[in-house]
């Protein structure tokens, strides 16, 4: 069977991920790796797209893409119901507190940057994680918008409020540092070529498993980084929490819980970002493999073998070693071209990857994606307390059964649109429009009498009354209808 054929409420284990190139790579980046169990939660009223649950988060797929994924072991779901237990928030360290650990000082990238010297930050994160909201909170009105050189992809730069020496660039929202979409290429080129002094990685705390995939790749760049856990207020409101202290220790980067929409934690985030950038404190961890685990062990040996093979090439090209090694394992053609491996090294690389695929039973891309998501699952098991199901979510699910039901969705849609148009053109909008028309007529008559009493030139009188007042008035009379419709 394929993923497109299973029924709502059924579990299935992914067997093979079909598709080619960009599509397949993005499916793997989304956590759809062989051996992963998924649950079909919803199907859109017209049958496309579908929503599945996997690795602790929900993912929406087009039916055509789901048809490329083969599954087996299909059965009625046995996933445990969401806990109703609520937890108190856990306090986290202050500025510099965690960075007393030896792992930070052992991995300093260079000499410290003096206070007052210019600093450049990159703001990176997934789409729809609150990145633009955070950027606006960081910069206020001190920002300008343009495009990246040679690419029609939005670029926003701004000065951090209260810190004239610090500028931040809002990078396009992406899910991984893969060289497929223009947004991914722009983001990756900016990080590799501009060499910012620090990265502010914003993560949606309500969808942390999905967001950490990009975090792991950013850490491999060995650029000072701080992790901004956004929407923590929503996690707490539902009775969940994240063990920020443990997460900080396991990742080796500062983690600051924030709410960008409510401007909570922003000042602390800025202090952490300035601290790691000035002191050149690069992530304390870039190796996410478990050398003792079966599949992970094979990936571990492969990445380290490739790293030894390309060490001099990466240094010559000015590329981070771990990042280059993992990208070569993935089959990244741009990195391979930049490293300029000779024929013997390319052949040895091929043998190393073939050994990886033989040991794991997965292709190179799937093996690496599986390693990353395995680490994320272990990390979240130790640090994330799942929130109980909120009343809002329960109410939303109950409404969805009707509003997005197979047989009830379209009648509901037609009914809602009919109500909107009736209220707009027959009740509220029409009444307000008539009221505004009366007001305009009254002003027009008053102006007409005033101009007549003044004895103004008839041509000017006609221009003002028949032209300006009549023309503008007829347009304004539609305004209540438009406002009501919106």
mmCIF file of N, CA and C in Angstrom, residues 315-427:
data_model
loop_
_atom_site.group_PDB
_atom_site.id
_atom_site.type_symbol
_atom_site.label_atom_id
_atom_site.label_comp_id
_atom_site.label_asym_id
_atom_site.label_seq_id
_atom_site.Cartn_x
_atom_site.Cartn_y
_atom_site.Cartn_z
ATOM 1 N N UNK A 315 39.320 23.078 4.649
ATOM 2 C CA UNK A 315 40.090 24.202 5.181
ATOM 3 C C UNK A 315 40.467 25.163 4.054
ATOM 4 N N UNK A 316 40.877 24.607 2.918
ATOM 5 C CA UNK A 316 41.272 25.436 1.774
ATOM 6 C C UNK A 316 40.079 26.196 1.207
ATOM 7 N N UNK A 317 38.895 25.560 1.212
ATOM 8 C CA UNK A 317 37.690 26.202 0.672
ATOM 9 C C UNK A 317 37.017 27.121 1.676
ATOM 10 N N UNK A 318 37.489 27.099 2.928
ATOM 11 C CA UNK A 318 36.895 27.940 3.955
ATOM 12 C C UNK A 318 35.522 27.466 4.391
ATOM 13 N N UNK A 319 35.311 26.143 4.364
ATOM 14 C CA UNK A 319 34.016 25.566 4.739
ATOM 15 C C UNK A 319 34.129 24.817 6.060
ATOM 16 N N UNK A 320 33.082 24.843 6.883
ATOM 17 C CA UNK A 320 33.103 24.074 8.142
ATOM 18 C C UNK A 320 33.236 22.582 7.838
ATOM 19 N N UNK A 321 34.092 21.892 8.562
ATOM 20 C CA UNK A 321 34.413 20.510 8.245
ATOM 21 C C UNK A 321 33.208 19.583 8.431
ATOM 22 N N UNK A 322 32.565 19.639 9.593
ATOM 23 C CA UNK A 322 31.444 18.733 9.853
ATOM 24 C C UNK A 322 30.293 18.977 8.870
ATOM 25 N N UNK A 323 29.998 20.234 8.610
ATOM 26 C CA UNK A 323 28.936 20.577 7.666
ATOM 27 C C UNK A 323 29.258 20.031 6.277
ATOM 28 N N UNK A 324 30.505 20.199 5.848
ATOM 29 C CA UNK A 324 30.909 19.708 4.528
ATOM 30 C C UNK A 324 30.799 18.193 4.445
ATOM 31 N N UNK A 325 31.204 17.514 5.516
ATOM 32 C CA UNK A 325 31.170 16.053 5.513
ATOM 33 C C UNK A 325 29.742 15.535 5.408
ATOM 34 N N UNK A 326 28.823 16.097 6.218
ATOM 35 C CA UNK A 326 27.435 15.622 6.174
ATOM 36 C C UNK A 326 26.784 15.938 4.837
ATOM 37 N N UNK A 327 27.121 17.074 4.255
ATOM 38 C CA UNK A 327 26.542 17.423 2.961
ATOM 39 C C UNK A 327 27.073 16.525 1.847
ATOM 40 N N UNK A 328 28.328 16.133 1.955
ATOM 41 C CA UNK A 328 28.872 15.184 0.977
ATOM 42 C C UNK A 328 28.173 13.840 1.093
ATOM 43 N N UNK A 329 27.921 13.407 2.331
ATOM 44 C CA UNK A 329 27.210 12.141 2.535
ATOM 45 C C UNK A 329 25.812 12.223 1.936
ATOM 46 N N UNK A 330 25.158 13.383 2.050
ATOM 47 C CA UNK A 330 23.822 13.577 1.477
ATOM 48 C C UNK A 330 23.842 13.582 -0.045
ATOM 49 N N UNK A 331 25.006 13.888 -0.626
ATOM 50 C CA UNK A 331 25.085 13.976 -2.078
ATOM 51 C C UNK A 331 24.936 15.397 -2.591
ATOM 52 N N UNK A 332 25.368 16.368 -1.802
ATOM 53 C CA UNK A 332 25.271 17.781 -2.165
ATOM 54 C C UNK A 332 26.308 18.109 -3.241
ATOM 55 N N UNK A 333 25.822 18.379 -4.465
ATOM 56 C CA UNK A 333 26.725 18.609 -5.591
ATOM 57 C C UNK A 333 27.498 19.921 -5.453
ATOM 58 N N UNK A 334 26.879 20.939 -4.871
ATOM 59 C CA UNK A 334 27.549 22.241 -4.742
ATOM 60 C C UNK A 334 28.736 22.152 -3.792
ATOM 61 N N UNK A 335 28.581 21.450 -2.687
ATOM 62 C CA UNK A 335 29.686 21.290 -1.740
ATOM 63 C C UNK A 335 30.781 20.430 -2.358
ATOM 64 N N UNK A 336 30.383 19.392 -3.075
ATOM 65 C CA UNK A 336 31.380 18.529 -3.719
ATOM 66 C C UNK A 336 32.207 19.313 -4.723
ATOM 67 N N UNK A 337 31.553 20.198 -5.481
ATOM 68 C CA UNK A 337 32.282 21.015 -6.456
ATOM 69 C C UNK A 337 33.214 22.000 -5.756
ATOM 70 N N UNK A 338 32.761 22.567 -4.628
ATOM 71 C CA UNK A 338 33.579 23.546 -3.902
ATOM 72 C C UNK A 338 34.824 22.902 -3.295
ATOM 73 N N UNK A 339 34.719 21.623 -2.898
ATOM 74 C CA UNK A 339 35.854 20.952 -2.255
ATOM 75 C C UNK A 339 36.910 20.494 -3.262
ATOM 76 N N UNK A 340 36.514 20.316 -4.523
ATOM 77 C CA UNK A 340 37.455 19.946 -5.594
ATOM 78 C C UNK A 340 38.254 18.681 -5.252
ATOM 79 N N UNK A 341 37.547 17.604 -4.991
ATOM 80 C CA UNK A 341 38.199 16.331 -4.698
ATOM 81 C C UNK A 341 38.792 15.751 -5.975
ATOM 82 N N UNK A 342 39.928 15.051 -5.835
ATOM 83 C CA UNK A 342 40.507 14.415 -7.019
ATOM 84 C C UNK A 342 39.821 13.067 -7.262
ATOM 85 N N UNK A 343 40.218 12.397 -8.297
ATOM 86 C CA UNK A 343 39.535 11.167 -8.711
ATOM 87 C C UNK A 343 39.623 10.078 -7.646
ATOM 88 N N UNK A 344 40.807 9.923 -7.055
ATOM 89 C CA UNK A 344 40.982 8.892 -6.021
ATOM 90 C C UNK A 344 40.114 9.186 -4.793
ATOM 91 N N UNK A 345 40.050 10.469 -4.399
ATOM 92 C CA UNK A 345 39.262 10.841 -3.227
ATOM 93 C C UNK A 345 37.765 10.646 -3.506
ATOM 94 N N UNK A 346 37.349 10.965 -4.725
ATOM 95 C CA UNK A 346 35.945 10.763 -5.095
ATOM 96 C C UNK A 346 35.588 9.282 -5.064
ATOM 97 N N UNK A 347 36.512 8.442 -5.525
ATOM 98 C CA UNK A 347 36.273 6.995 -5.521
ATOM 99 C C UNK A 347 36.205 6.468 -4.088
ATOM 100 N N UNK A 348 37.098 6.962 -3.239
ATOM 101 C CA UNK A 348 37.097 6.539 -1.835
ATOM 102 C C UNK A 348 35.814 7.002 -1.137
ATOM 103 N N UNK A 349 35.355 8.203 -1.481
ATOM 104 C CA UNK A 349 34.097 8.717 -0.934
ATOM 105 C C UNK A 349 32.936 7.795 -1.324
ATOM 106 N N UNK A 350 32.917 7.366 -2.566
ATOM 107 C CA UNK A 350 31.877 6.466 -3.045
ATOM 108 C C UNK A 350 31.874 5.147 -2.289
ATOM 109 N N UNK A 351 33.064 4.585 -2.031
ATOM 110 C CA UNK A 351 33.164 3.334 -1.275
ATOM 111 C C UNK A 351 32.648 3.506 0.155
ATOM 112 N N UNK A 352 32.992 4.655 0.767
ATOM 113 C CA UNK A 352 32.560 4.919 2.147
ATOM 114 C C UNK A 352 31.040 5.000 2.236
ATOM 115 N N UNK A 353 30.431 5.679 1.280
ATOM 116 C CA UNK A 353 28.975 5.834 1.289
ATOM 117 C C UNK A 353 28.297 4.508 0.968
ATOM 118 N N UNK A 354 28.891 3.724 0.059
ATOM 119 C CA UNK A 354 28.331 2.401 -0.258
ATOM 120 C C UNK A 354 28.337 1.505 0.985
ATOM 121 N N UNK A 355 29.390 1.602 1.783
ATOM 122 C CA UNK A 355 29.467 0.842 3.024
ATOM 123 C C UNK A 355 28.372 1.286 3.995
ATOM 124 N N UNK A 356 28.141 2.598 4.055
ATOM 125 C CA UNK A 356 27.069 3.133 4.900
ATOM 126 C C UNK A 356 25.716 2.555 4.478
ATOM 127 N N UNK A 357 25.433 2.555 3.197
ATOM 128 C CA UNK A 357 24.140 2.079 2.708
ATOM 129 C C UNK A 357 23.961 0.583 2.945
ATOM 130 N N UNK A 358 25.072 -0.157 2.840
ATOM 131 C CA UNK A 358 24.999 -1.609 3.097
ATOM 132 C C UNK A 358 24.705 -1.901 4.567
ATOM 133 N N UNK A 359 25.343 -1.131 5.459
ATOM 134 C CA UNK A 359 25.180 -1.373 6.889
ATOM 135 C C UNK A 359 23.810 -0.941 7.416
ATOM 136 N N UNK A 360 23.280 0.165 6.894
ATOM 137 C CA UNK A 360 22.024 0.696 7.410
ATOM 138 C C UNK A 360 20.804 0.167 6.666
ATOM 139 N N UNK A 361 21.011 -0.290 5.442
ATOM 140 C CA UNK A 361 19.872 -0.700 4.626
ATOM 141 C C UNK A 361 19.087 0.487 4.095
ATOM 142 N N UNK A 362 19.645 1.672 4.208
ATOM 143 C CA UNK A 362 19.019 2.901 3.718
ATOM 144 C C UNK A 362 19.937 3.587 2.718
ATOM 145 N N UNK A 363 19.369 4.399 1.836
ATOM 146 C CA UNK A 363 20.223 5.186 0.954
ATOM 147 C C UNK A 363 20.842 6.330 1.748
ATOM 148 N N UNK A 364 21.812 6.994 1.162
ATOM 149 C CA UNK A 364 22.624 7.988 1.864
ATOM 150 C C UNK A 364 21.774 9.108 2.479
ATOM 151 N N UNK A 365 20.816 9.642 1.720
ATOM 152 C CA UNK A 365 19.988 10.735 2.225
ATOM 153 C C UNK A 365 19.117 10.282 3.396
ATOM 154 N N UNK A 366 18.485 9.118 3.231
ATOM 155 C CA UNK A 366 17.597 8.604 4.275
ATOM 156 C C UNK A 366 18.367 8.273 5.549
ATOM 157 N N UNK A 367 19.577 7.745 5.397
ATOM 158 C CA UNK A 367 20.382 7.376 6.569
ATOM 159 C C UNK A 367 20.716 8.599 7.411
ATOM 160 N N UNK A 368 21.082 9.693 6.736
ATOM 161 C CA UNK A 368 21.455 10.900 7.467
ATOM 162 C C UNK A 368 20.232 11.550 8.115
ATOM 163 N N UNK A 369 19.107 11.607 7.383
ATOM 164 C CA UNK A 369 17.878 12.171 7.949
ATOM 165 C C UNK A 369 17.415 11.351 9.148
ATOM 166 N N UNK A 370 17.516 10.027 9.039
ATOM 167 C CA UNK A 370 17.108 9.157 10.142
ATOM 168 C C UNK A 370 17.987 9.376 11.363
ATOM 169 N N UNK A 371 19.288 9.574 11.150
ATOM 170 C CA UNK A 371 20.198 9.833 12.272
ATOM 171 C C UNK A 371 19.800 11.113 12.999
ATOM 172 N N UNK A 372 19.486 12.167 12.237
ATOM 173 C CA UNK A 372 19.137 13.446 12.856
ATOM 174 C C UNK A 372 17.832 13.342 13.641
ATOM 175 N N UNK A 373 16.830 12.727 13.041
ATOM 176 C CA UNK A 373 15.548 12.636 13.737
ATOM 177 C C UNK A 373 15.617 11.683 14.928
ATOM 178 N N UNK A 374 16.480 10.677 14.861
ATOM 179 C CA UNK A 374 16.673 9.792 16.007
ATOM 180 C C UNK A 374 17.249 10.578 17.184
ATOM 181 N N UNK A 375 18.234 11.445 16.895
ATOM 182 C CA UNK A 375 18.805 12.292 17.947
ATOM 183 C C UNK A 375 17.741 13.228 18.516
ATOM 184 N N UNK A 376 16.923 13.818 17.633
ATOM 185 C CA UNK A 376 15.888 14.752 18.081
ATOM 186 C C UNK A 376 14.888 14.044 18.982
ATOM 187 N N UNK A 377 14.493 12.825 18.617
ATOM 188 C CA UNK A 377 13.542 12.074 19.445
ATOM 189 C C UNK A 377 14.115 11.794 20.830
ATOM 190 N N UNK A 378 15.395 11.382 20.883
ATOM 191 C CA UNK A 378 16.026 11.128 22.175
ATOM 192 C C UNK A 378 16.125 12.408 22.993
ATOM 193 N N UNK A 379 16.473 13.502 22.322
ATOM 194 C CA UNK A 379 16.610 14.788 22.995
ATOM 195 C C UNK A 379 15.271 15.241 23.572
ATOM 196 N N UNK A 380 14.208 15.115 22.776
ATOM 197 C CA UNK A 380 12.885 15.570 23.223
ATOM 198 C C UNK A 380 12.327 14.668 24.320
ATOM 199 N N UNK A 381 12.667 13.382 24.277
ATOM 200 C CA UNK A 381 12.230 12.483 25.346
ATOM 201 C C UNK A 381 12.780 12.929 26.696
ATOM 202 N N UNK A 382 13.986 13.520 26.684
ATOM 203 C CA UNK A 382 14.630 13.947 27.926
ATOM 204 C C UNK A 382 14.235 15.352 28.355
ATOM 205 N N UNK A 383 13.798 16.178 27.416
ATOM 206 C CA UNK A 383 13.647 17.604 27.729
ATOM 207 C C UNK A 383 12.246 18.174 27.529
ATOM 208 N N UNK A 384 11.396 17.486 26.783
ATOM 209 C CA UNK A 384 10.078 18.045 26.452
ATOM 210 C C UNK A 384 8.987 17.296 27.201
ATOM 211 N N UNK A 385 8.181 18.031 27.944
ATOM 212 C CA UNK A 385 7.004 17.465 28.599
ATOM 213 C C UNK A 385 5.809 17.846 27.740
ATOM 214 N N UNK A 386 5.166 16.832 27.150
ATOM 215 C CA UNK A 386 4.082 17.094 26.205
ATOM 216 C C UNK A 386 2.934 17.822 26.902
ATOM 217 N N UNK A 387 2.406 18.864 26.268
ATOM 218 C CA UNK A 387 1.264 19.560 26.873
ATOM 219 C C UNK A 387 -0.001 18.733 26.792
ATOM 220 N N UNK A 388 -0.858 18.873 27.776
ATOM 221 C CA UNK A 388 -2.162 18.234 27.700
ATOM 222 C C UNK A 388 -2.996 18.893 26.623
ATOM 223 N N UNK A 389 -4.025 18.209 26.185
ATOM 224 C CA UNK A 389 -4.877 18.769 25.138
ATOM 225 C C UNK A 389 -5.702 19.910 25.719
ATOM 226 N N UNK A 390 -5.595 21.082 25.112
ATOM 227 C CA UNK A 390 -6.294 22.255 25.616
ATOM 228 C C UNK A 390 -7.769 22.208 25.245
ATOM 229 N N UNK A 391 -8.558 22.988 25.970
ATOM 230 C CA UNK A 391 -9.974 23.078 25.644
ATOM 231 C C UNK A 391 -10.179 23.659 24.250
ATOM 232 N N UNK A 392 -9.290 24.599 23.885
ATOM 233 C CA UNK A 392 -9.393 25.192 22.554
ATOM 234 C C UNK A 392 -9.182 24.146 21.470
ATOM 235 N N UNK A 393 -8.183 23.244 21.703
ATOM 236 C CA UNK A 393 -7.912 22.217 20.700
ATOM 237 C C UNK A 393 -9.067 21.224 20.612
ATOM 238 N N UNK A 394 -9.617 20.847 21.760
ATOM 239 C CA UNK A 394 -10.762 19.935 21.753
ATOM 240 C C UNK A 394 -11.942 20.545 20.998
ATOM 241 N N UNK A 395 -12.174 21.836 21.259
ATOM 242 C CA UNK A 395 -13.275 22.517 20.589
ATOM 243 C C UNK A 395 -13.016 22.592 19.083
ATOM 244 N N UNK A 396 -11.770 22.859 18.704
ATOM 245 C CA UNK A 396 -11.420 22.936 17.284
ATOM 246 C C UNK A 396 -11.628 21.600 16.579
ATOM 247 N N UNK A 397 -11.220 20.510 17.242
ATOM 248 C CA UNK A 397 -11.399 19.176 16.651
ATOM 249 C C UNK A 397 -12.881 18.854 16.471
ATOM 250 N N UNK A 398 -13.695 19.218 17.487
ATOM 251 C CA UNK A 398 -15.134 18.963 17.390
ATOM 252 C C UNK A 398 -15.756 19.756 16.242
ATOM 253 N N UNK A 399 -15.329 20.995 16.072
ATOM 254 C CA UNK A 399 -15.846 21.822 14.975
ATOM 255 C C UNK A 399 -15.392 21.287 13.626
ATOM 256 N N UNK A 400 -14.136 20.800 13.563
ATOM 257 C CA UNK A 400 -13.604 20.275 12.304
ATOM 258 C C UNK A 400 -14.398 19.079 11.793
ATOM 259 N N UNK A 401 -14.962 18.302 12.716
ATOM 260 C CA UNK A 401 -15.730 17.132 12.288
ATOM 261 C C UNK A 401 -16.912 17.540 11.420
ATOM 262 N N UNK A 402 -17.423 18.746 11.669
ATOM 263 C CA UNK A 402 -18.542 19.248 10.870
ATOM 264 C C UNK A 402 -18.037 20.121 9.724
ATOM 265 N N UNK A 403 -17.180 21.095 10.065
ATOM 266 C CA UNK A 403 -16.750 22.084 9.075
ATOM 267 C C UNK A 403 -15.840 21.501 8.000
ATOM 268 N N UNK A 404 -15.119 20.420 8.302
ATOM 269 C CA UNK A 404 -14.268 19.787 7.284
ATOM 270 C C UNK A 404 -14.677 18.338 7.051
ATOM 271 N N UNK A 405 -15.911 17.993 7.415
ATOM 272 C CA UNK A 405 -16.402 16.641 7.186
ATOM 273 C C UNK A 405 -16.575 16.349 5.709
ATOM 274 N N UNK A 406 -16.509 15.092 5.351
ATOM 275 C CA UNK A 406 -16.569 14.703 3.942
ATOM 276 C C UNK A 406 -17.857 15.170 3.277
ATOM 277 N N UNK A 407 -18.987 15.071 3.984
ATOM 278 C CA UNK A 407 -20.281 15.405 3.392
ATOM 279 C C UNK A 407 -20.829 16.744 3.874
ATOM 280 N N UNK A 408 -20.273 17.272 4.952
ATOM 281 C CA UNK A 408 -20.811 18.504 5.520
ATOM 282 C C UNK A 408 -19.979 19.741 5.196
ATOM 283 N N UNK A 409 -18.737 19.569 4.746
ATOM 284 C CA UNK A 409 -17.836 20.711 4.561
ATOM 285 C C UNK A 409 -18.345 21.685 3.497
ATOM 286 N N UNK A 410 -18.689 21.188 2.324
ATOM 287 C CA UNK A 410 -19.120 22.087 1.250
ATOM 288 C C UNK A 410 -20.434 22.781 1.567
ATOM 289 N N UNK A 411 -21.450 22.089 2.105
ATOM 290 C CA UNK A 411 -22.652 22.818 2.524
ATOM 291 C C UNK A 411 -22.359 23.888 3.572
ATOM 292 N N UNK A 412 -21.469 23.591 4.515
ATOM 293 C CA UNK A 412 -21.090 24.587 5.525
ATOM 294 C C UNK A 412 -20.431 25.794 4.868
ATOM 295 N N UNK A 413 -19.537 25.524 3.926
ATOM 296 C CA UNK A 413 -18.838 26.609 3.234
ATOM 297 C C UNK A 413 -19.829 27.496 2.485
ATOM 298 N N UNK A 414 -20.739 26.871 1.736
ATOM 299 C CA UNK A 414 -21.728 27.632 0.966
ATOM 300 C C UNK A 414 -22.623 28.436 1.913
ATOM 301 N N UNK A 415 -23.016 27.819 3.023
ATOM 302 C CA UNK A 415 -23.853 28.510 3.994
ATOM 303 C C UNK A 415 -23.155 29.709 4.606
ATOM 304 N N UNK A 416 -21.878 29.538 4.976
ATOM 305 C CA UNK A 416 -21.113 30.640 5.588
ATOM 306 C C UNK A 416 -20.937 31.781 4.590
ATOM 307 N N UNK A 417 -20.602 31.455 3.336
ATOM 308 C CA UNK A 417 -20.419 32.497 2.327
ATOM 309 C C UNK A 417 -21.734 33.210 2.025
ATOM 310 N N UNK A 418 -22.842 32.456 1.998
ATOM 311 C CA UNK A 418 -24.149 33.076 1.770
ATOM 312 C C UNK A 418 -24.482 34.044 2.898
ATOM 313 N N UNK A 419 -24.154 33.638 4.140
ATOM 314 C CA UNK A 419 -24.396 34.507 5.296
ATOM 315 C C UNK A 419 -23.561 35.779 5.206
ATOM 316 N N UNK A 420 -22.296 35.620 4.820
ATOM 317 C CA UNK A 420 -21.406 36.775 4.691
ATOM 318 C C UNK A 420 -21.951 37.755 3.652
ATOM 319 N N UNK A 421 -22.351 37.243 2.500
ATOM 320 C CA UNK A 421 -22.850 38.130 1.438
ATOM 321 C C UNK A 421 -24.190 38.768 1.833
ATOM 322 N N UNK A 422 -25.037 38.020 2.526
ATOM 323 C CA UNK A 422 -26.320 38.579 2.949
ATOM 324 C C UNK A 422 -26.120 39.713 3.949
ATOM 325 N N UNK A 423 -25.227 39.479 4.930
ATOM 326 C CA UNK A 423 -24.940 40.520 5.910
ATOM 327 C C UNK A 423 -24.280 41.734 5.251
ATOM 328 N N UNK A 424 -23.430 41.473 4.246
ATOM 329 C CA UNK A 424 -22.686 42.558 3.602
ATOM 330 C C UNK A 424 -23.589 43.420 2.729
ATOM 331 N N UNK A 425 -24.350 42.781 1.840
ATOM 332 C CA UNK A 425 -25.121 43.543 0.853
ATOM 333 C C UNK A 425 -26.584 43.748 1.248
ATOM 334 N N UNK A 426 -27.065 43.001 2.247
ATOM 335 C CA UNK A 426 -28.472 43.098 2.567
ATOM 336 C C UNK A 426 -28.792 43.677 3.925
ATOM 337 N N UNK A 427 -27.830 43.640 4.847
ATOM 338 C CA UNK A 427 -28.125 44.084 6.214
ATOM 339 C C UNK A 427 -27.128 45.156 6.654
#
